[in-house]
mmCIF file of C-alpha atoms in Angstrom:
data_model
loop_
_atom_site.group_PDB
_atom_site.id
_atom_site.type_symbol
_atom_site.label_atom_id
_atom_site.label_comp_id
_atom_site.label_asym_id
_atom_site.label_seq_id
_atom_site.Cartn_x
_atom_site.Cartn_y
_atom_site.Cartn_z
ATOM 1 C CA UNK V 28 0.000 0.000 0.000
ATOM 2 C CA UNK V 29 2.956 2.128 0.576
ATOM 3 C CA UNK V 30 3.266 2.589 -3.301
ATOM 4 C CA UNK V 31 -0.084 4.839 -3.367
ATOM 5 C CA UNK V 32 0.590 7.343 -0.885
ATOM 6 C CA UNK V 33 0.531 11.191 -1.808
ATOM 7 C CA UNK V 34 3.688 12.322 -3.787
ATOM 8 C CA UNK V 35 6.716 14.436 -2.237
ATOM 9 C CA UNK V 36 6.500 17.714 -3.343
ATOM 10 C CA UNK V 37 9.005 19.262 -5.684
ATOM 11 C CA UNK V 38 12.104 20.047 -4.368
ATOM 12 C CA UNK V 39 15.020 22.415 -5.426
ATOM 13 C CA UNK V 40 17.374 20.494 -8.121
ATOM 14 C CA UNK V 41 16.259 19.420 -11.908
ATOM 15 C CA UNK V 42 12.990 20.737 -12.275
ATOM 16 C CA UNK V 43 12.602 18.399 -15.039
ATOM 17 C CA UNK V 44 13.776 15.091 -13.169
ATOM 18 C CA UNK V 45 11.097 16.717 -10.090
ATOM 19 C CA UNK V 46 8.349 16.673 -12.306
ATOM 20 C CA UNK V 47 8.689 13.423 -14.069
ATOM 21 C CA UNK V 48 9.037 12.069 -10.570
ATOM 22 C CA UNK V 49 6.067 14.004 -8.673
ATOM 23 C CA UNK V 50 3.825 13.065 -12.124
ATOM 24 C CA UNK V 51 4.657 9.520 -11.733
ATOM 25 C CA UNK V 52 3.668 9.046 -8.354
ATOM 26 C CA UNK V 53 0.784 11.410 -8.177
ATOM 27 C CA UNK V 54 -0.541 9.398 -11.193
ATOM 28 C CA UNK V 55 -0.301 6.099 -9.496
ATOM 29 C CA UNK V 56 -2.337 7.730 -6.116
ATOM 30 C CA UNK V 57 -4.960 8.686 -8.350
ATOM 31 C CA UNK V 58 -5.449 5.246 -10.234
ATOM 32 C CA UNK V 59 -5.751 4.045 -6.514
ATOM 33 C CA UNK V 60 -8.107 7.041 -5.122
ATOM 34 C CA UNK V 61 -9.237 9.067 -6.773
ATOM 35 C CA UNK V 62 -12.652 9.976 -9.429
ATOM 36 C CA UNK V 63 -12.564 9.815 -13.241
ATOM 37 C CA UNK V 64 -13.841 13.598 -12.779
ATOM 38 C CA UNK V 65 -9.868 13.819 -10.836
ATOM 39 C CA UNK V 66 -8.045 11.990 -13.413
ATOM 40 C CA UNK V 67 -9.609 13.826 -16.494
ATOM 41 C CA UNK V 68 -8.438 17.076 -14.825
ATOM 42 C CA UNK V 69 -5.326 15.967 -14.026
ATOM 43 C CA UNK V 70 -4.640 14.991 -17.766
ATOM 44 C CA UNK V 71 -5.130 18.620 -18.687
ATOM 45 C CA UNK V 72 -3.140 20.104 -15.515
ATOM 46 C CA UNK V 73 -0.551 17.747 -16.555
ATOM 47 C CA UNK V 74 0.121 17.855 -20.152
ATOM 48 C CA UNK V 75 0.410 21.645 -19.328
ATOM 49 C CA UNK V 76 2.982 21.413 -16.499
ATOM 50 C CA UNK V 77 4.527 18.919 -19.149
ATOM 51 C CA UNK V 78 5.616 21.906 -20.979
ATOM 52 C CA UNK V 79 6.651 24.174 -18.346
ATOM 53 C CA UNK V 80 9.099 21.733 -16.947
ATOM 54 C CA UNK V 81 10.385 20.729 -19.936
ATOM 55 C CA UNK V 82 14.355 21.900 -20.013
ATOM 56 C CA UNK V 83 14.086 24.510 -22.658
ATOM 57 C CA UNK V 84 11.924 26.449 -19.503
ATOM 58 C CA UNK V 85 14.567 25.554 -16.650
ATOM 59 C CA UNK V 86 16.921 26.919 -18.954
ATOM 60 C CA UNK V 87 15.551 29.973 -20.259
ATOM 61 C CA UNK V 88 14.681 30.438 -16.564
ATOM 62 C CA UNK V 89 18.227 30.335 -15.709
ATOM 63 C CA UNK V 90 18.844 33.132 -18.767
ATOM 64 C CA UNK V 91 16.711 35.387 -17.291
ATOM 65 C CA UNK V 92 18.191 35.364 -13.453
ATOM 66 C CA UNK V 93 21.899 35.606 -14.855
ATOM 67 C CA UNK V 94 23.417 38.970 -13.347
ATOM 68 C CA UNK V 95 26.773 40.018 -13.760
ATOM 69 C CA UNK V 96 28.268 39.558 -10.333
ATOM 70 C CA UNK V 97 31.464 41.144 -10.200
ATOM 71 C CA UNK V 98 32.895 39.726 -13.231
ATOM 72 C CA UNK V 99 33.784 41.512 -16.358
ATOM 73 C CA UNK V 100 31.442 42.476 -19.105
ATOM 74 C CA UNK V 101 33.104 40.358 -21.403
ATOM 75 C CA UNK V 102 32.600 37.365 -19.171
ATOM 76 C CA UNK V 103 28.798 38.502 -18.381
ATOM 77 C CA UNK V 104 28.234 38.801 -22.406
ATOM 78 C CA UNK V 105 29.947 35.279 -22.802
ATOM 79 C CA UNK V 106 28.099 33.070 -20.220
ATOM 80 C CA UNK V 107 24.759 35.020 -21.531
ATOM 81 C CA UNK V 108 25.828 33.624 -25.275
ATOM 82 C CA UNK V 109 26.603 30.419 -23.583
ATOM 83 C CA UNK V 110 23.482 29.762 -21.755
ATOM 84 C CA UNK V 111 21.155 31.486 -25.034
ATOM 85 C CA UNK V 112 22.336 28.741 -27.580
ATOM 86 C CA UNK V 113 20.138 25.972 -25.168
ATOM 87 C CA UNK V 114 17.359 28.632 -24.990
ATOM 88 C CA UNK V 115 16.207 28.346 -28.601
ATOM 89 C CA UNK V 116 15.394 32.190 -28.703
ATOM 90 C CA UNK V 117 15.697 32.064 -32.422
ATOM 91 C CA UNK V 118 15.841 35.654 -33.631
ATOM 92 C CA UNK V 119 15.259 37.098 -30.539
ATOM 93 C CA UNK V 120 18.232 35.889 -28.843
ATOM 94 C CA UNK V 121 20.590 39.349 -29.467
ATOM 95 C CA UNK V 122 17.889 41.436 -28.500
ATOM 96 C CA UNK V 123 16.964 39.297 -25.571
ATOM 97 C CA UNK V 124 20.585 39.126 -24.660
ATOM 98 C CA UNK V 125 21.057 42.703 -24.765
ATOM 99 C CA UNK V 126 17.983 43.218 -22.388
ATOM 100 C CA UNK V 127 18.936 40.669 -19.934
ATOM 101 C CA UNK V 128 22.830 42.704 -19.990
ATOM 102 C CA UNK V 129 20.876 46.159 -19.330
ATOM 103 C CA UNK V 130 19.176 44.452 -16.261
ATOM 104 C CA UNK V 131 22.447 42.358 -15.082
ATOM 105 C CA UNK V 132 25.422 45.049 -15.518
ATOM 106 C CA UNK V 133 26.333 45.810 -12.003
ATOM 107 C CA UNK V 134 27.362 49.330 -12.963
ATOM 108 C CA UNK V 135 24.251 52.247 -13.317
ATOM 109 C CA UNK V 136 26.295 54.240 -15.381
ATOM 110 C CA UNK V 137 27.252 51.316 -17.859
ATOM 111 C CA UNK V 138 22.981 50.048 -17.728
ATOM 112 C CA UNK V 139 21.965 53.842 -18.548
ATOM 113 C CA UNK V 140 24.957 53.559 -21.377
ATOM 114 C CA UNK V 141 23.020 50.477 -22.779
ATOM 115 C CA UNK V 142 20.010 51.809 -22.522
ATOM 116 C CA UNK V 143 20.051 54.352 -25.507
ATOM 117 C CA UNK V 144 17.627 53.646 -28.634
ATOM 118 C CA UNK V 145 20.194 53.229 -30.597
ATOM 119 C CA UNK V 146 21.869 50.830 -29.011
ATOM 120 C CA UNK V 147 22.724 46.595 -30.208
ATOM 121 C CA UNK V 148 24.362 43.984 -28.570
ATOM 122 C CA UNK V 149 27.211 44.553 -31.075
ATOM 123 C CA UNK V 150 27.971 48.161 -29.820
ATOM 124 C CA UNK V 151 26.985 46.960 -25.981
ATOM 125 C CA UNK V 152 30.132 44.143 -26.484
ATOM 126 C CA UNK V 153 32.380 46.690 -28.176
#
């Protein structure tokens, strides 16, 4: 019986691996408990969450929390090029770079430099 008790929640670590996990054994507690009313619900919440665990998410996630912390501007710019290419951004990924190196710069002065219309990722790196 131990098999069909409620899931652990979702812990920090792999998001993906988490949810996989937590889907799995809430699935098997509701094929032991619960309505068809439940389950059909589920199936919806599910295929949803499906999606917003899947590791393109964790890792655009990651994009958008990157900040600059202490280290050069070169070295910001490089691991936000680094962690784009698994983003799939497409041709949003220079602007969305340069916007994410406006918000992460440490400096003000250097984020109000950026921060021109006329600005591109290729004059922010130069």
């Amino acid at each position: 019986m131990e098999k069909y008790l409620a899931p652990e929640p979702i812990r920090e670590g792999d998001l993906n691996e988490q949810w996989k996990r937590f889907k799995r054994e809430f699935e098997q507690f509701l094929a032991a408990f619960a309505e068809d009313e439940n389950c059909s619900k589920w199936s919806v919440v599910s295929g949803k969450l499906d999606g917003l665990c899947a590791p393109r998410h964790v890792l655009r996630d990651r994009f958008f929390q990157l900040k600059q912390d202490g280290k050069s501007v070169d070295q910001f710019v490089l691991e936000l090029r680094k962690q784009s290419k698994y983003c799939q951004f497409g041709t949003l990924s220079d602007d969305l770079m340069l916007h994410e190196l406006i918000r992460g710069v440490d400096s003000e002065r250097m984020r109000r430099m950026f921060e021109t219309d006329k600005m591109d990722l290729e004059k922010a790196v130069q």
